[in-house]
Coordinates of C-alpha atoms in Angstrom, one line a residue:
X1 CA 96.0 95.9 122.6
X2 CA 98.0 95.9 119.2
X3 CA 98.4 98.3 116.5
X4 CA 95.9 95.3 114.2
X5 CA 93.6 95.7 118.0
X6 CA 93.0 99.2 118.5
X7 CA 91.0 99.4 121.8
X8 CA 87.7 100.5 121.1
X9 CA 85.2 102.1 123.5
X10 CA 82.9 99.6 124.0
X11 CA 85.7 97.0 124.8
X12 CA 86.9 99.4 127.4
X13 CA 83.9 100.0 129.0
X14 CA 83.5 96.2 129.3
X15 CA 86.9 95.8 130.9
X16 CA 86.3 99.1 133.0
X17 CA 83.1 97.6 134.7
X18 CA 84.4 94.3 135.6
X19 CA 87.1 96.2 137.6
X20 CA 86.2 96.4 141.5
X21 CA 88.5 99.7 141.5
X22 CA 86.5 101.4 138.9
X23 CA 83.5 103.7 140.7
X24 CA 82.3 105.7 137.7
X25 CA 82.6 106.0 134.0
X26 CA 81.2 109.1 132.7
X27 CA 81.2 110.2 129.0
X28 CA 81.6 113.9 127.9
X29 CA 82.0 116.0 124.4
X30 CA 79.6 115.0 121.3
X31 CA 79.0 111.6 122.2
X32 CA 77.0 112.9 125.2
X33 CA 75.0 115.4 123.6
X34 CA 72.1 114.3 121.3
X35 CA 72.2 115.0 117.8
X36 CA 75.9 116.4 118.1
X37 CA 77.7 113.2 116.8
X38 CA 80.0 113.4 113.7
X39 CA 81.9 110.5 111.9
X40 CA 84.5 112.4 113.4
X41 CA 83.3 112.1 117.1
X42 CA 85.6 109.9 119.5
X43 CA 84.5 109.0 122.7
X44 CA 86.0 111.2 125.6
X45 CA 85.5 109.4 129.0
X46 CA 86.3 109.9 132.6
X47 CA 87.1 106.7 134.6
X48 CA 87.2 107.7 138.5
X49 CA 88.5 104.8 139.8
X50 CA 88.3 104.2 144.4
X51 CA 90.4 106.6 146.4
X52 CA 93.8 104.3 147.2
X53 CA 92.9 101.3 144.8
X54 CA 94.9 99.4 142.7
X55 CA 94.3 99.1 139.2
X56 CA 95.5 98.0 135.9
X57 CA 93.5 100.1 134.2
X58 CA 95.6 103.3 135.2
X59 CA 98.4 102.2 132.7
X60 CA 95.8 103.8 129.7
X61 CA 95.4 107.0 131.5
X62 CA 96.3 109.3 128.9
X63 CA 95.3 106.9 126.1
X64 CA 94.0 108.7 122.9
X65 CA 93.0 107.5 119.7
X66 CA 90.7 108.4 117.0
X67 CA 88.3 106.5 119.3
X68 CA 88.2 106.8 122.6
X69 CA 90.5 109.1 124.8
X70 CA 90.4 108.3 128.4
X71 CA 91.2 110.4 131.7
X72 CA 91.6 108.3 134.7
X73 CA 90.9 110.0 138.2
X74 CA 90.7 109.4 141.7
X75 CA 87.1 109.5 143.6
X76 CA 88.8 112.4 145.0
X77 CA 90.2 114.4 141.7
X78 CA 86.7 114.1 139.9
X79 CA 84.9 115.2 143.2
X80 CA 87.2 119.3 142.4
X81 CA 90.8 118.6 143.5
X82 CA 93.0 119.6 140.4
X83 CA 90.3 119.2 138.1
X84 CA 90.2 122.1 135.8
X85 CA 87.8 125.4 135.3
X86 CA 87.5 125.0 131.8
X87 CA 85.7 121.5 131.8
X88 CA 83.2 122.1 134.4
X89 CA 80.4 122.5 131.2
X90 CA 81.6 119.0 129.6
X91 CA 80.7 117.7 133.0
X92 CA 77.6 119.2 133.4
X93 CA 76.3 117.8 130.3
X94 CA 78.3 114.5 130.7
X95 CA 76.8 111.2 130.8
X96 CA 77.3 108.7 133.0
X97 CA 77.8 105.3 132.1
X98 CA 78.5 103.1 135.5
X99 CA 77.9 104.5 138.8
X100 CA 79.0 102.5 141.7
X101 CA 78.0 104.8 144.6
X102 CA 74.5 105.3 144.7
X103 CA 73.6 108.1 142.7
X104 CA 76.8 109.7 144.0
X105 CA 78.6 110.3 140.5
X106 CA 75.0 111.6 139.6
X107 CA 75.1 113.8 142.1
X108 CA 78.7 115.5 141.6
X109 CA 77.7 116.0 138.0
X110 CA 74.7 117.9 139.1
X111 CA 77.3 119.9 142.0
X112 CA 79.4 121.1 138.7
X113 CA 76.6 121.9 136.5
X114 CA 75.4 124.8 139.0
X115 CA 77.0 127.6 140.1
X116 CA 76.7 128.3 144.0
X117 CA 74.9 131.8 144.5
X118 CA 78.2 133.3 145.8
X119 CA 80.1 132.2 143.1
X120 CA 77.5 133.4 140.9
X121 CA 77.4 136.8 141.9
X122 CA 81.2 137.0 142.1
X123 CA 81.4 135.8 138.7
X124 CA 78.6 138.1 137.5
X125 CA 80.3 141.3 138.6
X126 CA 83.2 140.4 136.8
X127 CA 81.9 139.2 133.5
X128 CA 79.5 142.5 133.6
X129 CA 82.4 144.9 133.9
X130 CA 84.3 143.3 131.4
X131 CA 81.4 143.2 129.1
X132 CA 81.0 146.6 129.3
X133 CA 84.4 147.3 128.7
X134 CA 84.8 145.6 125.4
X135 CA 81.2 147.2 124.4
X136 CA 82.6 150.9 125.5
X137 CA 85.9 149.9 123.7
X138 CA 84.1 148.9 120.2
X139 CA 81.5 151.7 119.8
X140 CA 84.2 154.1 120.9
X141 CA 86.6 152.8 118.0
X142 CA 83.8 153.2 115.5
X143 CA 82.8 156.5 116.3
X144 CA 87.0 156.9 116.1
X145 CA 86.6 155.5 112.3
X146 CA 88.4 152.6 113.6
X147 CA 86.5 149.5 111.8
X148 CA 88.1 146.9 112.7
X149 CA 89.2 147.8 116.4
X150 CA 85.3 147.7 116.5
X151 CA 84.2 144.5 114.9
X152 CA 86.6 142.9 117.2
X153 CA 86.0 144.3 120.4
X154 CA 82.6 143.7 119.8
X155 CA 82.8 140.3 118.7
X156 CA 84.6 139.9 122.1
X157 CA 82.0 141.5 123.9
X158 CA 79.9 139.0 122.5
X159 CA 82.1 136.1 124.3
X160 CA 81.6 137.8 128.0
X161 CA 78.6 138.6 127.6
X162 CA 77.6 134.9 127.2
X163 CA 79.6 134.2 130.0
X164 CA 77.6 136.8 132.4
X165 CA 74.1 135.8 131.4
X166 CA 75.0 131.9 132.0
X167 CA 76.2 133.3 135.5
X168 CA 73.4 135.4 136.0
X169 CA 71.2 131.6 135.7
X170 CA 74.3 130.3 138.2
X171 CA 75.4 127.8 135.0
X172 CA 78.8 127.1 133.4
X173 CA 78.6 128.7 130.0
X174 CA 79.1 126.2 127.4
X175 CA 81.4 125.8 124.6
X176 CA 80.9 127.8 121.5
X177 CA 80.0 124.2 119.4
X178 CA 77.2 123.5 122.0
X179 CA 75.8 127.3 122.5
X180 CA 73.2 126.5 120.4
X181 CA 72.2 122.9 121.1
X182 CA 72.1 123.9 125.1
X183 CA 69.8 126.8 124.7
X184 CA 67.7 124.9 122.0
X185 CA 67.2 122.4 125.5
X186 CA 68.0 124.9 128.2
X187 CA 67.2 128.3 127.5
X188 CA 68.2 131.6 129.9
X189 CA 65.0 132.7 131.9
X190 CA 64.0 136.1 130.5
X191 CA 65.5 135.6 127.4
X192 CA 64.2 135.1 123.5
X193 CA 66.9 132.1 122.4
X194 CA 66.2 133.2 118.7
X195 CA 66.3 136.9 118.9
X196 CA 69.8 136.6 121.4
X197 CA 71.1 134.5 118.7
X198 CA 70.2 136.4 116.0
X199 CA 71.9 139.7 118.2
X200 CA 75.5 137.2 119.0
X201 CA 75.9 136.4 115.4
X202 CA 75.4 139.9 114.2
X203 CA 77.6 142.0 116.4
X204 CA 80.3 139.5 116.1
X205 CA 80.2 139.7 112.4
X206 CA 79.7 143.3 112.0
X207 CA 79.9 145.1 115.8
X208 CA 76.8 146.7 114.1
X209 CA 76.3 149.8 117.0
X210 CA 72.9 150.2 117.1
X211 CA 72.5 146.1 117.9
X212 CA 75.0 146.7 120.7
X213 CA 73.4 149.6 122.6
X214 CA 69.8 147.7 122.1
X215 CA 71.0 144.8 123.6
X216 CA 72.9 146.8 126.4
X217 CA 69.7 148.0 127.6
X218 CA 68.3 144.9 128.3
X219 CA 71.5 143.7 129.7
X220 CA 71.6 146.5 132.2
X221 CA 68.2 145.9 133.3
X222 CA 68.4 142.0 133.9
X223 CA 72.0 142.9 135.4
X224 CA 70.4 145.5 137.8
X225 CA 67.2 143.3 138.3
X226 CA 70.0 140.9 139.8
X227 CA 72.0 143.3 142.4
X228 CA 74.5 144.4 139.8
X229 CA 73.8 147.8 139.3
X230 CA 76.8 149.0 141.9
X231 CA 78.9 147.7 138.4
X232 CA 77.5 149.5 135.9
X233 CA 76.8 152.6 137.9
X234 CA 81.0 152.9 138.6
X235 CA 81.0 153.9 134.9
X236 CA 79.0 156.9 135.4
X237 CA 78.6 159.5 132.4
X238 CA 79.9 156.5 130.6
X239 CA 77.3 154.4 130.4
X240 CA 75.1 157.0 128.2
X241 CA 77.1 155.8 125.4
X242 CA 76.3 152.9 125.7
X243 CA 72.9 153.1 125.8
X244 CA 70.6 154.0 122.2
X245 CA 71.6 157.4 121.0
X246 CA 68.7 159.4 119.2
X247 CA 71.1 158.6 115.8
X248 CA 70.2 155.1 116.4
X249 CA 67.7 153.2 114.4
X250 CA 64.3 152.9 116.6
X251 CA 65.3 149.0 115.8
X252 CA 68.1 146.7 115.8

């Protein structure tokens, strides 16, 4: 290609499935999530290209451009080995474009877009805790008179608490710019999408207290519905401030 030839996505794609070596193309980001695409959108693709094949293709592995960035893989790397925490949601929601083994690149999508239950519960122990800390952390500081220790602690509270319900429903919390669009199409059992919203967007902008210990209580009782209540119970006296105070607003 020349600086006058940009490659372009489609051309790619072309050349990518008249390569042997090439087992699966698989598209992530905006472009693979319906009504998400910008002018701004590139495409982001994964080529996974036969364990031990040769290929020309690999020389564009790295290639970025304000169309179409490409990560090239081994059968092996896309299957887990060395592919990183932080893009198992992209892949979840990716879409695949050529699949050369039988439903098999279908089927390793579908692997990273659910949690196994151990994992789950692992993960949900950990999110919890640290959900409660940051809550503790920001109604403390407002009692304190400490505004803005509040708003952010609670705005970060916010961010793990997104994390532990996802686990809860063994799922890879998605990115902040799909949050939305994702519980719009998949929404958490047990949960109002609107009203949890509405809650997220409110205590991070303000860390208004009474929100905070409202939704707590319905936090603690999914969390303890789900085995978790060994977590919350090792913050003992604690946890009463967490929970509505008779100074709080009957509702949020």
């Amino acid at each position: 290609m020349t600086a006058q030839q940009p490659l372009t996505y489609d051309a790619f794609v072309e050349l990518a499935a008249a390569d042997s070596a090439v087992v699966g193309l698989v598209l992530k980001g905006s472009r693979a999530h319906h009504g998400m695409i910008t002018p701004y959108s590139d495409h982001d693709l994964y080529v996974v290209v036969a364990d031990g094949a040769r290929t020309d293709l690999t020389r564009l592995a790295g290639h970025r451009s304000a169309e179409l960035d490409l990560v090239v893989v081994t059968f092996s790397e896309f299957c887990g080995a060395g592919m990183p925490g932080w893009e198992r949601y992209a892949l979840a929601r990716a879409r695949i474009v050529l699949d050369r083994l039988d439903g098999g690149i279908a089927r390793i999508l579908a692997d990273w877009g659910r949690l196994d239950a151990d994992e789950a519960f692992r993960d949900s122990d950990g999110w919890l805790d640290a959900y409660a800390n940051s809550l503790y952390r920001s109604v403390k500081s407002r009692r304190d008179g400490r505004a803005l220790a509040a708003r952010l602690d609670a705005a970060d509270s916010m961010r793990l608490l997104l994390e532990l319900l996802f686990a809860l429903n063994r799922r890879p919390r998605p990115y902040n710019k799909y949050l939305e669009w994702e519980l719009a199409r998949y929404p958490l059992p047990g949960w109002d999408t609107d009203v949890l919203l509405r809650a997220v967007d409110r205590i991070s902008a303000t860390g208004d207290v009474t929100l905070q210990r409202h939704l707590f209580t319905l936090v603690e009782k999914a969390a303890r519905e789900a085995g978790h209540g060994k977590v919350l119970d090792a913050w003992g006296d604690d946890l009463d401030f967490m929970r509505p105070q008779e100074a709080d607003s009957d509702t949020p």
